[in-house]
PDB file of C-alpha atoms in Angstrom:
ATOM      1  CA  GLN A   1       0.000   0.000   0.000  1.00 80.00           C
ATOM      2  CA  VAL A   2       1.306   3.424  -0.964  1.00 79.00           C
ATOM      3  CA  HIS A   3       1.477   6.176   1.617  1.00 90.00           C
ATOM      4  CA  LEU A   4       1.861   9.882   0.951  1.00 95.00           C
ATOM      5  CA  VAL A   5       2.669  12.054   3.960  1.00 94.00           C
ATOM      6  CA  GLU A   6       2.116  15.787   3.541  1.00 95.00           C
ATOM      7  CA  SER A   7       3.251  18.611   5.779  1.00 94.00           C
ATOM      8  CA  GLY A   8       3.734  22.364   5.792  1.00 96.00           C
ATOM      9  CA  GLY A   9       0.258  23.833   5.611  1.00 95.00           C
ATOM     10  CA  GLY A  10      -1.021  26.512   7.931  1.00 97.00           C
ATOM     11  CA  LEU A  11      -2.246  30.069   8.314  1.00 98.00           C
ATOM     12  CA  VAL A  12      -0.295  32.887   6.672  1.00 98.00           C
ATOM     13  CA  GLN A  13      -0.935  36.543   5.940  1.00 98.00           C
ATOM     14  CA  PRO A  14      -1.314  37.777   2.371  1.00 98.00           C
ATOM     15  CA  GLY A  15       2.107  38.218   0.800  1.00 98.00           C
ATOM     16  CA  GLY A  16       3.615  35.541   2.994  1.00 98.00           C
ATOM     17  CA  SER A  17       5.225  32.216   2.155  1.00 98.00           C
ATOM     18  CA  LEU A  18       4.750  28.547   2.956  1.00 98.00           C
ATOM     19  CA  ARG A  19       6.547  25.391   1.896  1.00 98.00           C
ATOM     20  CA  LEU A  20       4.662  22.137   1.471  1.00 98.00           C
ATOM     21  CA  SER A  21       6.355  18.738   1.511  1.00 98.00           C
ATOM     22  CA  CYS A  22       5.081  15.326   0.472  1.00 98.00           C
ATOM     23  CA  THR A  23       6.992  12.100   0.977  1.00 97.00           C
ATOM     24  CA  ALA A  24       5.913   8.918  -0.782  1.00 95.00           C
ATOM     25  CA  SER A  25       6.567   5.352   0.321  1.00 94.00           C
ATOM     26  CA  GLY A  26       7.815   4.564  -3.186  1.00 90.00           C
ATOM     27  CA  SER A  27       9.078   6.243  -6.336  1.00 92.00           C
ATOM     28  CA  PHE A  28       6.741   7.724  -8.918  1.00 95.00           C
ATOM     29  CA  TYR A  29       7.293   9.219 -12.339  1.00 96.00           C
ATOM     30  CA  VAL A  30       5.111  12.276 -11.756  1.00 97.00           C
ATOM     31  CA  MET A  31       4.485  13.984  -8.444  1.00 98.00           C
ATOM     32  CA  GLY A  32       2.393  17.067  -8.008  1.00 98.00           C
ATOM     33  CA  TRP A  33       0.126  19.265  -5.991  1.00 98.00           C
ATOM     34  CA  TYR A  34      -3.570  19.915  -6.462  1.00 98.00           C
ATOM     35  CA  ARG A  35      -5.871  22.122  -4.434  1.00 98.00           C
ATOM     36  CA  GLN A  36      -9.551  22.318  -3.678  1.00 98.00           C
ATOM     37  CA  ALA A  37     -11.274  25.384  -2.293  1.00 97.00           C
ATOM     38  CA  PRO A  38     -14.750  25.205  -0.716  1.00 92.00           C
ATOM     39  CA  GLY A  39     -17.412  24.817  -3.373  1.00 94.00           C
ATOM     40  CA  LYS A  40     -14.873  24.400  -6.163  1.00 96.00           C
ATOM     41  CA  GLN A  41     -13.422  21.500  -8.097  1.00 97.00           C
ATOM     42  CA  ARG A  42      -9.986  20.135  -7.365  1.00 98.00           C
ATOM     43  CA  GLU A  43      -7.443  21.732  -9.683  1.00 98.00           C
ATOM     44  CA  LEU A  44      -3.831  21.209 -10.635  1.00 98.00           C
ATOM     45  CA  VAL A  45      -1.378  23.593  -9.001  1.00 98.00           C
ATOM     46  CA  ALA A  46       1.887  22.153 -10.301  1.00 98.00           C
ATOM     47  CA  ASP A  47       3.531  18.861 -11.123  1.00 98.00           C
ATOM     48  CA  ILE A  48       7.009  17.595 -11.887  1.00 98.00           C
ATOM     49  CA  THR A  49       8.375  14.533 -13.620  1.00 98.00           C
ATOM     50  CA  TRP A  50      11.221  12.327 -12.457  1.00 96.00           C
ATOM     51  CA  ALA A  51      13.423  14.167 -14.958  1.00 97.00           C
ATOM     52  CA  GLY A  52      12.476  17.557 -13.536  1.00 97.00           C
ATOM     53  CA  ASP A  53      10.055  18.803 -16.177  1.00 98.00           C
ATOM     54  CA  THR A  54       7.494  21.077 -14.538  1.00 98.00           C
ATOM     55  CA  ASN A  55       3.980  22.250 -15.247  1.00 98.00           C
ATOM     56  CA  TYR A  56       2.166  25.086 -13.443  1.00 98.00           C
ATOM     57  CA  ALA A  57      -1.327  26.506 -13.314  1.00 98.00           C
ATOM     58  CA  ASP A  58      -1.390  30.010 -14.778  1.00 98.00           C
ATOM     59  CA  SER A  59      -2.640  31.400 -11.466  1.00 97.00           C
ATOM     60  CA  VAL A  60       0.544  30.398  -9.616  1.00 98.00           C
ATOM     61  CA  LYS A  61       3.234  30.956 -12.252  1.00 98.00           C
ATOM     62  CA  GLY A  62       5.970  33.204 -10.926  1.00 98.00           C
ATOM     63  CA  ARG A  63       4.865  32.734  -7.313  1.00 98.00           C
ATOM     64  CA  PHE A  64       5.075  28.977  -6.682  1.00 98.00           C
ATOM     65  CA  THR A  65       7.991  26.639  -7.344  1.00 98.00           C
ATOM     66  CA  ILE A  66       7.772  22.865  -7.390  1.00 98.00           C
ATOM     67  CA  SER A  67      10.827  20.675  -6.870  1.00 98.00           C
ATOM     68  CA  ARG A  68      11.609  17.114  -5.913  1.00 98.00           C
ATOM     69  CA  ASP A  69      14.292  15.000  -4.296  1.00 97.00           C
ATOM     70  CA  ASN A  70      14.171  11.630  -6.039  1.00 97.00           C
ATOM     71  CA  ALA A  71      16.466  10.004  -3.477  1.00 96.00           C
ATOM     72  CA  LYS A  72      13.936  10.878  -0.761  1.00 96.00           C
ATOM     73  CA  ASN A  73      10.768  10.301  -2.854  1.00 96.00           C
ATOM     74  CA  THR A  74       9.763  13.795  -1.794  1.00 97.00           C
ATOM     75  CA  VAL A  75       8.145  16.664  -3.657  1.00 98.00           C
ATOM     76  CA  TYR A  76       8.117  20.244  -2.420  1.00 98.00           C
ATOM     77  CA  LEU A  77       5.970  23.260  -3.212  1.00 98.00           C
ATOM     78  CA  GLN A  78       7.443  26.627  -2.303  1.00 98.00           C
ATOM     79  CA  MET A  79       4.615  29.155  -2.237  1.00 98.00           C
ATOM     80  CA  ASN A  80       5.513  32.851  -2.197  1.00 98.00           C
ATOM     81  CA  THR A  81       3.441  36.025  -2.408  1.00 98.00           C
ATOM     82  CA  LEU A  82       0.400  34.118  -1.209  1.00 98.00           C
ATOM     83  CA  LYS A  83      -3.041  35.554  -1.876  1.00 98.00           C
ATOM     84  CA  PRO A  84      -6.390  34.940  -0.161  1.00 97.00           C
ATOM     85  CA  GLU A  85      -7.532  33.096  -3.290  1.00 97.00           C
ATOM     86  CA  ASP A  86      -4.792  30.517  -2.670  1.00 98.00           C
ATOM     87  CA  THR A  87      -6.743  29.337   0.371  1.00 98.00           C
ATOM     88  CA  ALA A  88      -7.611  25.669  -0.122  1.00 98.00           C
ATOM     89  CA  VAL A  89      -6.833  22.140   0.919  1.00 98.00           C
ATOM     90  CA  TYR A  90      -3.685  21.117  -0.933  1.00 98.00           C
ATOM     91  CA  TYR A  91      -3.310  17.490  -1.993  1.00 98.00           C
ATOM     92  CA  CYS A  92      -0.208  15.648  -3.068  1.00 98.00           C
ATOM     93  CA  LYS A  93      -0.563  13.279  -6.011  1.00 97.00           C
ATOM     94  CA  ALA A  94       1.912  10.626  -7.083  1.00 97.00           C
ATOM     95  CA  SER A  95       1.500   8.885 -10.420  1.00 95.00           C
ATOM     96  CA  GLY A  96       3.281   5.959 -11.962  1.00 91.00           C
ATOM     97  CA  SER A  97       1.875   2.488 -12.442  1.00 89.00           C
ATOM     98  CA  THR A  98      -0.751   3.611  -9.926  1.00 90.00           C
ATOM     99  CA  THR A  99      -2.205   6.983  -8.937  1.00 93.00           C
ATOM    100  CA  ASN A 100      -2.143   7.911  -5.284  1.00 95.00           C
ATOM    101  CA  TRP A 101      -3.372  10.878  -3.239  1.00 96.00           C
ATOM    102  CA  GLY A 102      -2.321  12.311   0.075  1.00 96.00           C
ATOM    103  CA  GLN A 103      -4.751  13.184   2.848  1.00 95.00           C
ATOM    104  CA  GLY A 104      -4.534  16.926   2.194  1.00 96.00           C
ATOM    105  CA  THR A 105      -3.150  19.863   4.137  1.00 97.00           C
ATOM    106  CA  GLN A 106      -4.997  23.125   4.760  1.00 98.00           C
ATOM    107  CA  VAL A 107      -3.509  26.390   3.542  1.00 98.00           C
ATOM    108  CA  THR A 108      -5.273  29.534   4.718  1.00 98.00           C
ATOM    109  CA  VAL A 109      -4.211  32.981   3.538  1.00 98.00           C
ATOM    110  CA  SER A 110      -5.847  35.651   5.628  1.00 97.00           C
ATOM    111  CA  SER A 111      -5.062  38.782   7.563  1.00 95.00           C
TER     112      SER A 111
END
């Protein structure tokens, strides 16, 4: 059974920063972050392949950076210049021969 352990969420003021981490119990070709705000569909934030190719939602380009440490089976999401509209539950996703989701971590951007 695959386990994804997420950490790093919390409450931050607008303009602040947070760093999310997700560690998988195995290796996966693509790892990424999705988010779901109340009343909205889950959406892609960013993902990254084993080789380091990245993909970002337009709404986070220039503010968020995704990276990974393949030796640790860990993906990171550095979130800068956070806005209230970034408030959501953030989910880690790991895809390879199977697709797996983390339990989610709450990010709240509010003054």
